Short mmCIF file of C-alpha atoms and ligand atoms in Angstrom, two decimals:
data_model
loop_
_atom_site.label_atom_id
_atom_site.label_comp_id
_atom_site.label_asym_id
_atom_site.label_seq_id
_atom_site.Cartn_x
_atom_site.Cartn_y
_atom_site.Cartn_z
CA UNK A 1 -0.73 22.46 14.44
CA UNK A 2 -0.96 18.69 14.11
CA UNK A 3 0.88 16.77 11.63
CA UNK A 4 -0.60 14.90 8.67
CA UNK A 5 -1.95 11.76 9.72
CA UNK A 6 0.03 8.24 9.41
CA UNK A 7 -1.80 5.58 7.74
CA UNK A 8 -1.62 2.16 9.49
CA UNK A 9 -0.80 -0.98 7.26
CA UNK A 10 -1.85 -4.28 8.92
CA UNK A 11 0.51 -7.47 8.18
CA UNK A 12 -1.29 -10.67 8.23
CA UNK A 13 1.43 -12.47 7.60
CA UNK A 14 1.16 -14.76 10.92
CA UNK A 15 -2.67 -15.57 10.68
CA UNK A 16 -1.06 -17.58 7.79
CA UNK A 17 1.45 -19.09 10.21
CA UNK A 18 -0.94 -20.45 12.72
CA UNK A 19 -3.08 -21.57 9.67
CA UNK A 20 0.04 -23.47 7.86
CA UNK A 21 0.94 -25.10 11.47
CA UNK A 22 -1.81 -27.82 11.04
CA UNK A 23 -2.53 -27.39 7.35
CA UNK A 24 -6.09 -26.80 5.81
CA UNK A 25 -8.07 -23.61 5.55
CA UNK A 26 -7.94 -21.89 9.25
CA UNK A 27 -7.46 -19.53 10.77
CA UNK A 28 -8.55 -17.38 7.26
CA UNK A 29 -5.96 -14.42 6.54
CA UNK A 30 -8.30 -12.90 4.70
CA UNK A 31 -10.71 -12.61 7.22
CA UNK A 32 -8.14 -11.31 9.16
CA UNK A 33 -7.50 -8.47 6.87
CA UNK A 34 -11.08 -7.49 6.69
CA UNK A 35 -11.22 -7.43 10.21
CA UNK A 36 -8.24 -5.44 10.75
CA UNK A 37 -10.10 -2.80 7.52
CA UNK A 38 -13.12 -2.89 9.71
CA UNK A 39 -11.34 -1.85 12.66
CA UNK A 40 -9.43 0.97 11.27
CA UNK A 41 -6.45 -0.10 9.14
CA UNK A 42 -5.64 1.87 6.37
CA UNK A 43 -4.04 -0.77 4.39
CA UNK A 44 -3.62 -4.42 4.40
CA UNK A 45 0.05 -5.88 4.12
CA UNK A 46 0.92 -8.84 2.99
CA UNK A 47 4.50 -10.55 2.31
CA UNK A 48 4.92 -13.80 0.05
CA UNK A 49 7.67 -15.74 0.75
CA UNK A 50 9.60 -17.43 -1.58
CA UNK A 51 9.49 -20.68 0.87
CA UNK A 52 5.56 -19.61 1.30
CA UNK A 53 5.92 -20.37 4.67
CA UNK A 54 3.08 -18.26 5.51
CA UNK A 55 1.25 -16.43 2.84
CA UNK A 56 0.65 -18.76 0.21
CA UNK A 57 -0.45 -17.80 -3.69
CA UNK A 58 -3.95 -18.27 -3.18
CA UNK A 59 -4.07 -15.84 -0.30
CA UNK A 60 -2.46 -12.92 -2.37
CA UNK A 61 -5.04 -13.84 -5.20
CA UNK A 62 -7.88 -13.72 -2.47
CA UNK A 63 -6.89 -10.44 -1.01
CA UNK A 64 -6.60 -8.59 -4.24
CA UNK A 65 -10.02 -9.49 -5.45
CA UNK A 66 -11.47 -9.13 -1.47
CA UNK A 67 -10.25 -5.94 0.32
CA UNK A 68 -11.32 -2.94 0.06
CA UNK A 69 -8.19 -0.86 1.05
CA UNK A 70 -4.41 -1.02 -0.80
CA UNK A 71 -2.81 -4.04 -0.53
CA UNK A 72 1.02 -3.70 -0.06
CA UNK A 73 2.05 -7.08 -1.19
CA UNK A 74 5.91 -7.22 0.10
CA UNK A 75 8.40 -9.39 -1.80
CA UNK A 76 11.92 -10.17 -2.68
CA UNK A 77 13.21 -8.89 -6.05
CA UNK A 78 13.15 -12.13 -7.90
CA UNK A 79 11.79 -13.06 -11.11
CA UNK A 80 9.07 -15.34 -9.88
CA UNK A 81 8.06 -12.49 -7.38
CA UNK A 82 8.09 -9.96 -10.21
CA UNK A 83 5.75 -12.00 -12.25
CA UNK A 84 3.17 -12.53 -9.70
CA UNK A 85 3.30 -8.80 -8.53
CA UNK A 86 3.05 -7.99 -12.42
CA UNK A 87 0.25 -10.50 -13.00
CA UNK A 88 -1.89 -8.79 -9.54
CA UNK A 89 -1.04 -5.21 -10.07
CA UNK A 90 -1.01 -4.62 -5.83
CA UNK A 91 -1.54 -0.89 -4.75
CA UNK A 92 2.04 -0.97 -3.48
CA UNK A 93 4.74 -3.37 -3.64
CA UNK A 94 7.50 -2.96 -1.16
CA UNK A 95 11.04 -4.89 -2.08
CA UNK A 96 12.39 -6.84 0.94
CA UNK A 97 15.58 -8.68 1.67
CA UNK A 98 15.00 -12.49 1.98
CA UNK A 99 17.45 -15.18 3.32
CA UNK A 100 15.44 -18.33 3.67
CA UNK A 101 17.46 -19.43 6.53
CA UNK A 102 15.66 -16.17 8.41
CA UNK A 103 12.96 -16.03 11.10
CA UNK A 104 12.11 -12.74 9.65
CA UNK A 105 13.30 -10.34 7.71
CA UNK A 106 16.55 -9.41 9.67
CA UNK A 107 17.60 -5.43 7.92
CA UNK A 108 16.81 -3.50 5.27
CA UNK A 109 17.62 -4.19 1.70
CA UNK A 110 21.20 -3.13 0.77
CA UNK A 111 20.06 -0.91 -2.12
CA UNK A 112 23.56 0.50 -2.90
CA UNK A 113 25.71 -2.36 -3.39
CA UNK A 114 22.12 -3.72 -5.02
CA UNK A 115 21.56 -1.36 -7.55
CA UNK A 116 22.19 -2.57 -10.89
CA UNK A 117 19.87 -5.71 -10.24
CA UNK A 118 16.94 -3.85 -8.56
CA UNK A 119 16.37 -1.40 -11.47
CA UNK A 120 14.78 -3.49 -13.60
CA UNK A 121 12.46 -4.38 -10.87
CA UNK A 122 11.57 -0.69 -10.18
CA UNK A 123 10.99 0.42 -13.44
CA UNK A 124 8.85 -2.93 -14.08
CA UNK A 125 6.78 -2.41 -11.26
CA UNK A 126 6.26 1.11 -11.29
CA UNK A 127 5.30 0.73 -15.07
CA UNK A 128 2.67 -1.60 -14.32
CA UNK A 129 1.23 1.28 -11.73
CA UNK A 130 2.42 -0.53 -8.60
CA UNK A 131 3.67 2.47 -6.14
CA UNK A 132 7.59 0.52 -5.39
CA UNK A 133 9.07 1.21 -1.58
CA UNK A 134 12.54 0.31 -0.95
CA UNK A 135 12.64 -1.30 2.82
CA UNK A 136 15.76 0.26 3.93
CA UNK A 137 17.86 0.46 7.09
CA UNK A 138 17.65 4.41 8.37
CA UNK A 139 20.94 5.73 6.51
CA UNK A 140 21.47 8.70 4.32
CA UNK A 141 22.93 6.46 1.31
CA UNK A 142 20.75 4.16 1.18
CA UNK A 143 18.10 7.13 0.71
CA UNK A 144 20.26 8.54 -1.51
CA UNK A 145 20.38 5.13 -3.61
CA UNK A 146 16.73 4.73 -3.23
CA UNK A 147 15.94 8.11 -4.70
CA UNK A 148 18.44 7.81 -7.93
CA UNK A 149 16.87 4.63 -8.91
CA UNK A 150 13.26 5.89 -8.93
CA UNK A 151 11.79 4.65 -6.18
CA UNK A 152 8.47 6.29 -4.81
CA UNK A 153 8.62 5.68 -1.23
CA UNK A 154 11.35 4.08 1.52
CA UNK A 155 10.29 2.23 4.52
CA UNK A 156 12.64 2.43 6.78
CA UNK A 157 13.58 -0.51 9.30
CA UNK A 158 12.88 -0.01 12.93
CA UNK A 159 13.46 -3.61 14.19
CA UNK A 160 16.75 -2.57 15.59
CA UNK A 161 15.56 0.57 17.38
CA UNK A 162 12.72 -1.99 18.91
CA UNK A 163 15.44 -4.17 19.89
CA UNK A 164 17.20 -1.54 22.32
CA UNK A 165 14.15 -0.93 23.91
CA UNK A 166 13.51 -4.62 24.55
CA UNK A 167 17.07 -4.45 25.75
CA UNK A 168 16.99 -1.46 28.29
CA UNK A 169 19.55 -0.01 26.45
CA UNK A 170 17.72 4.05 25.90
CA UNK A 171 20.74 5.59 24.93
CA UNK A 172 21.24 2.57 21.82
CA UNK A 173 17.46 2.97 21.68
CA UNK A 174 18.00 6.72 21.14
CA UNK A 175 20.27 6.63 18.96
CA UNK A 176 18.98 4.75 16.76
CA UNK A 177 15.71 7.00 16.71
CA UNK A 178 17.73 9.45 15.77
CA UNK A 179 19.05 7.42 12.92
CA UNK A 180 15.32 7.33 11.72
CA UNK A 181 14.60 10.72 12.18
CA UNK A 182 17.64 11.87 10.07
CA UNK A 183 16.71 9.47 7.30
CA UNK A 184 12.99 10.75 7.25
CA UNK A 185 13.90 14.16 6.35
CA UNK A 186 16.79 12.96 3.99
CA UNK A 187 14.18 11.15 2.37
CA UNK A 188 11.71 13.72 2.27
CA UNK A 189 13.76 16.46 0.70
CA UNK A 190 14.73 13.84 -2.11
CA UNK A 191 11.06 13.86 -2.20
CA UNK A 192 10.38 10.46 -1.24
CA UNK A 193 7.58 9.07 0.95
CA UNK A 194 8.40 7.90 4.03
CA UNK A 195 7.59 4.55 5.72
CA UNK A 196 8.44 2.77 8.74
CA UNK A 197 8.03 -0.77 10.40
CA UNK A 198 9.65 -3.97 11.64
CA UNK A 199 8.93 -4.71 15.38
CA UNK A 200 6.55 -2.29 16.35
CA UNK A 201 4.46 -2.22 19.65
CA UNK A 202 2.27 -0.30 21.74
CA UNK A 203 5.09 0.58 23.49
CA UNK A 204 7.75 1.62 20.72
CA UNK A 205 5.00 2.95 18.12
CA UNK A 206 4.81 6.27 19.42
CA UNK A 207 7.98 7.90 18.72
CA UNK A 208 8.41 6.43 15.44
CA UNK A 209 4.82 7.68 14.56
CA UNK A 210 6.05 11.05 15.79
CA UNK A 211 8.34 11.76 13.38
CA UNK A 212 6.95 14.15 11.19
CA UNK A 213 7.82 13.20 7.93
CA UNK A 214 6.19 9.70 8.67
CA UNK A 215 3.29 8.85 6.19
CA UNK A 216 2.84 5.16 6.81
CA UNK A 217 3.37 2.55 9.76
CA UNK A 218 3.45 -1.55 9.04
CA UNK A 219 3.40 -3.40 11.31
CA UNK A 220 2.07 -7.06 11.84
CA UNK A 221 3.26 -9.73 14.67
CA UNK A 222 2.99 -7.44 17.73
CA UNK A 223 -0.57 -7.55 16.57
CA UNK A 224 -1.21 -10.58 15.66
CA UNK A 225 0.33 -11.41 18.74
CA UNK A 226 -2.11 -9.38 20.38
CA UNK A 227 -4.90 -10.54 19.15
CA UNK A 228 -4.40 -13.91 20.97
CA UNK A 229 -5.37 -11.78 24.16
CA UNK A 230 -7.94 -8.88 22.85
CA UNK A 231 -9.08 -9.56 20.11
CA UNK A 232 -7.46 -8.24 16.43
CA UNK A 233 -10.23 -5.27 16.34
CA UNK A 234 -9.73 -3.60 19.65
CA UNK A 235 -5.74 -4.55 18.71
CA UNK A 236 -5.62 -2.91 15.65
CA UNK A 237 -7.91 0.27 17.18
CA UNK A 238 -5.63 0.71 20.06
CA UNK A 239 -2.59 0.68 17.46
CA UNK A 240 -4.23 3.37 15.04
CA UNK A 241 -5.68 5.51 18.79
CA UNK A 242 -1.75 5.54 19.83
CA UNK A 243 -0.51 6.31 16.38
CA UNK A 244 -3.49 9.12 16.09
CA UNK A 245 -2.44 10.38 18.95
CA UNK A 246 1.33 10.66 18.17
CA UNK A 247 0.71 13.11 16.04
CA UNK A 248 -1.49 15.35 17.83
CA UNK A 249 0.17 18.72 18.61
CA UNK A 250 0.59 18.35 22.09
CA UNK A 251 1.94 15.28 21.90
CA UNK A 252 5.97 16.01 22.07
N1 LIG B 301 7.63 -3.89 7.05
C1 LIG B 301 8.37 -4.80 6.37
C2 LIG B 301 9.09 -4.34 5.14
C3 LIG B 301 8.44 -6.14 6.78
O1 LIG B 301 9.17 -7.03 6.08
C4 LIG B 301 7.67 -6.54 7.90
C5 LIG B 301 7.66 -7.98 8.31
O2 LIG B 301 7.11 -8.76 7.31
C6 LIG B 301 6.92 -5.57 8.57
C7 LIG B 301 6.94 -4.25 8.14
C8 LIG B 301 6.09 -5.90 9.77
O3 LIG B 301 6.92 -6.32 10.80
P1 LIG B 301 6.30 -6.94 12.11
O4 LIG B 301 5.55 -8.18 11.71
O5 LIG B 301 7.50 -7.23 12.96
O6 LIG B 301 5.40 -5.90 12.71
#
């Protein structure tokens, strides 16, 4: 039997960073994002910085009145974040760690020693009919936090299980799957829904999308990346064919 399908969330973060590195209007984001709907993304994802470095205000405005799939509009837990996810009511907001010193963002959010201050958040957010995911590195406390303070879904980090297999190094590389298969069924008995990303490529999707438990895959600059070479259509079909295909029964 096949397992439930994984929806594909398309960051267009970096359409925004090509656009910001001479200014003015292009390239568009948010013709990005409807490409990337067109071409089968199941979601759009979108993360506004508090330096806006790439997504700017505008664009989140624009791609909540525009799409027509969820918009998962990622952010830090700040106040000025808060009142801009509370003032666009996204489909999903995900809570990120942000140091502004960072080229990206560099591990999950430390939920436990964060909890008192990301309550508020939560409950705020989730109020306001936002579905709140907690991006999280793949361990069994911080599922454990993430399910006590009310969150609705974790997305677990795979940037480090990427890096090992950048590296060579299959038996870190393994490891560390195993890391993120553990905290995928953690999660899932505490009845949370589980999502992954950070990194992902044609080459490293496929286990990750594997896991059973998986529900929904974000990933951004491998694509965007791509897209410099095929095309973001045929990049973000290929993605969604090899995530598809992950979870086809005979694919173990
Ligand atoms: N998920 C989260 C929570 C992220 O912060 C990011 C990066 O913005 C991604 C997924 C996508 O990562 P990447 O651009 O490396 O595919």
């Amino acid at each position: 039997m096949s397992l439930p399908p994984v929806r594909l969330g398309v960051n267009i973060d970096h359409v925004a960073t090509i656009r910001n590195a001479r200014g003015g209007a292009l390239p568009d984001p948010v013709r990005a994002a409807k490409l990337a709907e067109q071409a089968g993304a199941d979601g759009i994802t979108a993360h506004l910085r508090e330096d806006r470095r790439h997504i700017g205000d505008a664009d989140i405005a624009r791609l909540v009145a525009e799409l027509d799939k969820p918009l998962n509009f990622e952010m830090a837990a700040t106040d000025e974040m808060l009142a801009i996810a509370l003032r666009h009511k996204p489909h999903a907001v995900c809570l990120v760690p942000e140091k502004r010193e960072e080229r990206t963002t560099e591990g999950g959010l430390d939920v436990a020693a964060h909890h008192r201050s990301l309550r508020p958040f939560i409950e705020k957010l989730a109020a306001n009919g936002s579905r709140v995911s907690l991006f999280i590195e793949p361990d069994p406390v911080q599922v454990a936090v993430a399910e006590a303070l009310g969150a609705a879904v974790v997305e677990l980090h795979t940037g480090t299980y990427v890096e090992h297999v950048f590296a060579k190094n299959e038996a870190a590389a393994s490891a560390e799957l195993d890391r993120l298969r553990a905290a995928a069924r953690e999660g899932a008995e505490r009845g949370l829904e589980i999502h992954a990303g950070h990194g992902l490529t044609y080459d490293t999707v496929s286990p990750v999308a594997a896991i059973p438990e998986v529900r929904e895959l974000n990933i951004g600059h491998f694509l965007i990346g791509e897209a410099i070479f095929t095309g973001l259509g045929p990049a973000v079909e290929r993605m969604a064919g090899l995530i598809a295909k992950a979870r086809e029964a005979d694919a173990a």
